[in-house]
CSV table of C-alpha atoms and ligand atoms in Angstrom, one decimal:
chain,number,residue,atom,x,y,z
I,1,MET,CA,189.0,-24.2,291.0
I,2,LYS,CA,189.6,-27.3,293.2
I,3,LYS,CA,192.5,-27.0,295.6
I,4,ILE,CA,194.9,-30.0,295.6
I,5,VAL,CA,197.9,-31.6,297.1
I,6,ILE,CA,201.2,-31.6,295.0
I,7,ALA,CA,203.6,-34.0,296.6
I,8,ILE,CA,207.3,-33.7,295.3
I,9,ASP,CA,209.6,-36.4,296.8
I,10,GLY,CA,213.0,-37.5,295.6
I,11,TYR,CA,216.7,-37.6,296.5
I,12,SER,CA,218.6,-34.9,298.2
I,13,SER,CA,219.4,-31.6,296.0
I,14,CYS,CA,217.9,-32.5,292.7
I,15,GLY,CA,215.8,-29.1,292.7
I,16,LYS,CA,212.7,-30.4,294.7
I,17,SER,CA,212.5,-27.1,296.8
I,18,THR,CA,213.1,-24.6,293.8
I,19,THR,CA,210.8,-26.4,291.8
I,20,ALA,CA,207.9,-26.8,294.6
I,21,LYS,CA,208.3,-22.9,295.4
I,22,LEU,CA,207.8,-21.8,291.9
I,23,VAL,CA,205.0,-24.1,291.3
I,24,ALA,CA,203.2,-23.0,294.5
I,25,ALA,CA,203.6,-19.4,293.7
I,26,GLU,CA,202.3,-20.0,290.2
I,27,LEU,CA,199.3,-21.4,291.7
I,28,GLY,CA,198.8,-19.4,294.8
I,29,TYR,CA,199.5,-22.3,296.9
I,30,ALA,CA,201.3,-22.6,300.3
I,31,TYR,CA,204.9,-24.2,299.9
I,32,ILE,CA,205.9,-26.5,302.9
I,33,ASP,CA,209.6,-27.6,302.9
I,34,THR,CA,209.5,-30.7,305.2
I,35,GLY,CA,213.2,-31.1,305.1
I,36,ALA,CA,213.6,-27.8,307.0
I,37,MET,CA,211.5,-29.4,309.9
I,38,TYR,CA,213.7,-32.4,310.1
I,39,ARG,CA,216.6,-30.0,309.9
I,40,ALA,CA,215.1,-27.8,312.7
I,41,VAL,CA,214.7,-30.9,314.9
I,42,THR,CA,218.1,-31.8,314.3
I,43,LEU,CA,219.4,-28.6,315.4
I,44,TYR,CA,217.3,-28.9,318.5
I,45,PHE,CA,218.4,-32.3,319.4
I,46,LEU,CA,222.3,-31.4,318.8
I,47,THR,CA,222.1,-28.3,321.0
I,48,HIS,CA,220.2,-30.1,323.8
I,49,HIS,CA,222.2,-33.2,323.4
I,50,VAL,CA,219.2,-35.6,322.9
I,51,SER,CA,220.0,-39.1,322.8
I,52,LEU,CA,218.5,-40.6,319.8
I,53,THR,CA,218.4,-44.1,321.3
I,54,ASN,CA,216.3,-42.8,324.3
I,55,PRO,CA,212.5,-42.7,323.3
I,56,LYS,CA,211.7,-40.8,326.4
I,57,GLU,CA,214.3,-38.3,325.8
I,58,VAL,CA,213.2,-38.1,322.3
I,59,ASN,CA,209.4,-37.4,323.2
I,60,ASP,CA,210.2,-34.8,325.8
I,61,ALA,CA,212.3,-32.9,323.4
I,62,LEU,CA,209.5,-33.1,320.7
I,63,ASP,CA,207.1,-31.6,323.1
I,64,LYS,CA,209.3,-28.6,323.6
I,65,ILE,CA,209.6,-28.1,319.9
I,66,ASP,CA,207.7,-25.7,317.9
I,67,ILE,CA,208.4,-25.5,314.2
I,68,THR,CA,206.7,-22.7,312.1
I,69,PHE,CA,206.9,-20.9,308.9
I,70,HIS,CA,206.9,-17.3,308.3
I,71,TYR,CA,207.1,-15.6,305.0
I,72,ASN,CA,210.1,-13.0,304.8
I,73,PRO,CA,209.1,-10.4,302.0
I,74,LYS,CA,212.7,-9.0,302.1
I,75,VAL,CA,214.0,-11.9,300.7
I,76,LYS,CA,210.8,-13.3,299.3
I,77,ARG,CA,210.5,-16.7,301.0
I,78,ASN,CA,209.2,-18.8,303.7
I,79,GLU,CA,211.6,-19.2,306.7
I,80,VAL,CA,211.6,-21.8,309.3
I,81,PHE,CA,211.3,-20.8,313.0
I,82,LEU,CA,212.4,-23.1,315.9
I,83,ASN,CA,210.8,-22.0,319.1
I,84,GLY,CA,210.2,-18.3,317.7
I,85,LEU,CA,213.8,-18.1,316.6
I,86,ASN,CA,214.7,-17.8,312.7
I,87,VAL,CA,216.9,-20.6,312.1
I,88,GLU,CA,216.6,-20.8,308.4
I,89,ASP,CA,220.4,-20.1,307.7
I,90,GLU,CA,221.6,-22.4,310.5
I,91,ILE,CA,219.9,-25.6,309.4
I,92,ARG,CA,221.5,-25.3,306.1
I,93,LYS,CA,224.8,-25.6,307.3
I,94,MET,CA,226.9,-28.9,306.8
I,95,TYR,CA,227.0,-29.9,310.4
I,96,ILE,CA,223.1,-30.1,310.1
I,97,SER,CA,223.4,-31.8,306.9
I,98,ASN,CA,225.7,-34.3,308.3
I,99,GLN,CA,223.3,-35.4,311.1
I,100,VAL,CA,219.8,-34.9,309.8
I,101,SER,CA,219.3,-38.4,308.2
I,102,GLU,CA,220.1,-40.2,311.3
I,103,VAL,CA,217.6,-38.0,313.3
I,104,SER,CA,214.9,-38.5,310.5
I,105,VAL,CA,215.3,-42.3,311.3
I,106,VAL,CA,213.8,-42.1,314.6
I,107,LYS,CA,210.3,-43.3,314.6
I,108,GLU,CA,208.8,-40.8,317.2
I,109,VAL,CA,210.5,-37.9,315.1
I,110,ARG,CA,208.7,-39.2,312.1
I,111,HIS,CA,205.5,-39.7,313.6
I,112,ALA,CA,205.4,-36.1,315.1
I,113,MET,CA,206.6,-34.5,311.8
I,114,VAL,CA,204.3,-36.3,309.8
I,115,ALA,CA,201.2,-35.5,311.9
I,116,GLN,CA,202.3,-31.6,311.6
I,117,GLN,CA,202.7,-31.8,307.9
I,118,GLN,CA,199.3,-33.5,307.8
I,119,LYS,CA,197.5,-30.6,309.7
I,120,MET,CA,199.5,-28.2,307.4
I,121,GLY,CA,198.0,-29.6,304.3
I,122,LYS,CA,194.5,-30.4,305.7
I,123,LYS,CA,192.9,-27.6,303.7
I,124,ARG,CA,194.8,-28.9,300.5
I,125,GLY,CA,196.1,-26.1,298.2
I,126,VAL,CA,199.9,-27.0,299.2
I,127,VAL,CA,203.0,-28.0,297.5
I,128,MET,CA,204.9,-30.2,299.8
I,129,ASP,CA,208.4,-31.4,299.1
I,130,GLY,CA,210.4,-34.3,301.1
I,131,ARG,CA,210.8,-37.8,301.0
I,132,ASP,CA,207.8,-39.5,302.0
I,133,ILE,CA,205.2,-37.0,301.2
I,134,GLY,CA,203.2,-39.1,298.4
I,135,THR,CA,203.9,-42.4,300.4
I,136,ALA,CA,203.2,-41.6,304.0
I,137,VAL,CA,202.2,-37.7,304.5
I,138,PHE,CA,199.7,-37.6,301.7
I,139,PRO,CA,199.2,-41.0,300.0
I,140,ASP,CA,195.9,-39.3,298.4
I,141,ALA,CA,197.8,-36.3,296.9
I,142,GLU,CA,196.4,-35.5,293.7
I,143,VAL,CA,199.6,-34.9,292.0
I,144,LYS,CA,203.0,-36.8,292.8
I,145,ILE,CA,206.3,-36.2,291.4
I,146,PHE,CA,209.4,-38.3,292.3
I,147,MET,CA,212.5,-36.3,291.4
I,148,THR,CA,215.8,-37.6,290.6
I,149,ALA,CA,219.2,-36.4,288.9
I,150,ASP,CA,222.7,-37.9,288.5
I,151,VAL,CA,224.8,-37.5,291.5
I,152,ASP,CA,227.4,-35.2,290.1
I,153,THR,CA,225.0,-32.6,288.8
I,154,ARG,CA,223.3,-32.6,292.4
I,155,ALA,CA,226.6,-32.1,294.0
I,156,ARG,CA,227.3,-29.1,291.8
I,157,ARG,CA,223.8,-27.6,292.2
I,158,ARG,CA,224.1,-27.9,296.1
I,159,GLN,CA,227.9,-26.6,296.2
I,160,ASP,CA,226.4,-23.3,294.2
I,161,GLU,CA,223.4,-23.1,296.8
I,162,LEU,CA,226.1,-23.3,299.7
I,163,LEU,CA,228.3,-20.7,297.9
I,164,GLU,CA,225.5,-18.3,297.7
I,165,LYS,CA,225.0,-18.6,301.4
I,166,LYS,CA,228.8,-17.9,301.7
I,167,GLN,CA,229.8,-21.5,302.5
I,168,LEU,CA,232.7,-22.8,300.5
I,169,ILE,CA,232.6,-26.7,300.7
I,170,ASN,CA,234.5,-29.2,298.6
I,171,LEU,CA,232.8,-31.1,295.8
I,172,ASP,CA,233.7,-34.4,297.3
I,173,GLU,CA,232.4,-33.6,300.8
I,174,ILE,CA,229.1,-32.7,299.4
I,175,LYS,CA,228.7,-35.7,297.1
I,176,GLU,CA,229.6,-37.9,300.1
I,177,ASN,CA,227.0,-36.4,302.1
I,178,LEU,CA,224.3,-36.6,299.5
I,179,LEU,CA,225.2,-40.2,298.7
I,180,LYS,CA,225.0,-41.0,302.6
I,181,ARG,CA,221.7,-39.2,303.2
I,182,ASP,CA,220.3,-40.9,300.3
I,183,LEU,CA,221.3,-44.5,301.6
I,184,ILE,CA,220.0,-43.9,304.9
I,185,ASP,CA,216.7,-42.3,303.6
I,186,SER,CA,216.0,-44.9,301.4
I,187,THR,CA,216.8,-47.8,303.6
I,188,ARG,CA,215.3,-46.9,306.9
I,189,GLN,CA,212.3,-48.8,308.2
I,190,GLU,CA,209.7,-46.0,308.7
I,191,SER,CA,208.7,-44.3,305.9
I,192,PRO,CA,211.8,-44.8,303.6
I,193,LEU,CA,212.3,-42.7,300.5
I,194,ARG,CA,210.7,-44.6,297.6
I,195,ARG,CA,208.6,-43.7,294.4
I,196,ALA,CA,205.0,-43.9,295.1
I,197,ASP,CA,203.4,-46.3,292.6
I,198,ASP,CA,201.4,-43.3,290.9
I,199,ALA,CA,204.3,-40.8,291.1
I,200,PHE,CA,205.5,-39.2,287.9
I,201,LEU,CA,209.3,-39.8,287.4
I,202,LEU,CA,211.2,-36.5,286.7
I,203,ASP,CA,214.9,-36.9,286.0
I,204,THR,CA,216.1,-33.3,286.2
I,205,SER,CA,219.9,-34.1,285.2
I,206,HIS,CA,219.6,-32.2,282.1
I,207,MET,CA,216.7,-29.8,282.7
I,208,THR,CA,216.5,-26.2,283.5
I,209,ILE,CA,214.1,-25.1,286.3
I,210,ASP,CA,211.7,-23.5,284.1
I,211,GLU,CA,211.2,-27.1,282.5
I,212,GLN,CA,210.9,-28.6,285.8
I,213,VAL,CA,208.3,-26.3,286.7
I,214,GLU,CA,206.4,-26.7,283.4
I,215,PHE,CA,206.4,-30.6,283.9
I,216,VAL,CA,204.8,-30.2,287.2
I,217,LEU,CA,202.2,-27.6,286.1
I,218,ASN,CA,201.3,-29.7,283.3
I,219,LYS,CA,200.4,-32.8,285.5
I,220,VAL,CA,198.5,-30.3,287.8
I,221,THR,CA,196.4,-28.9,284.9
I,222,SER,CA,194.2,-32.1,284.5
I,223,ARG,CA,193.4,-32.4,288.1
I,224,ILE,CA,192.1,-29.1,289.2
O,1,C5P,O1,215.0,-31.8,302.1
O,1,C5P,P1,216.4,-31.7,302.7
O,1,C5P,O2,217.5,-32.3,301.8
O,1,C5P,O3,216.6,-30.5,303.3
O,1,C5P,O4,216.2,-32.7,303.7
O,1,C5P,C1,217.1,-33.1,304.9
O,1,C5P,C2,216.8,-34.5,305.3
O,1,C5P,O5,215.7,-34.7,306.1
O,1,C5P,C3,216.7,-35.7,304.3
O,1,C5P,O6,218.0,-36.1,304.0
O,1,C5P,C4,216.0,-36.6,305.2
O,1,C5P,O7,216.9,-37.3,306.1
O,1,C5P,C5,215.1,-36.0,305.9
O,1,C5P,N1,213.7,-35.8,305.4
O,1,C5P,C6,212.9,-36.8,305.7
O,1,C5P,N2,211.7,-36.9,305.4
O,1,C5P,C7,211.1,-35.7,304.7
O,1,C5P,C8,212.0,-34.5,304.4
O,1,C5P,C9,213.3,-34.7,304.8
O,1,C5P,O8,213.4,-37.9,306.4
O,1,C5P,N3,209.8,-35.6,304.2
């Protein structure tokens, strides 16, 4: 069977990663969470006090950053490592969510991440989720999905996810963070978040995870 690239883009917390993970498992594909890569860069920049307005500092820091994914059989998921250290839990914290979009605006950061993502998906057989996969990373992806959901639903889902990680965050704070990130992500100059012309729109406001997965798999069937 032909191996393809499935690009899942969309707004923050509308179920992209949950859907992408399950679709990848169903097809035996690799799943790549590109948001985790931008979060890992943000963690490095914050801990090393990298100035976002100094391209040399940014490039020097990027040269020192190695981001990899490793499968953890205990929790049955891919986890992100920054320079050999498991940072999966750290990068999901609110202080990273509050800074990640500012870091993701930086041109040098985007170029480095996009190049690495293209390498990771070169052999195809991947499901990649993010903001610019169908428009910049793999404009030739065989299946493109653009996900959205109303902001209250997204905030509640995000709060539940954080609670599972023992982080109790106020709903208004989460909502504010989502809206702020959506605004920065969709108005930046370099590869902004937008729906590719050939992407299927998937509004998950009133859908279960199973229905979302089925929607994507239905689009895939005709392309493999
Ligand atoms: O997917 P997640 O919500 O973890 O992404 C965190 C942030 O990383 C986004 O809000 C966005 O600023 C950035 N991002 C990006 N391009 C991607 C994936 C994520 O700019 N492909």
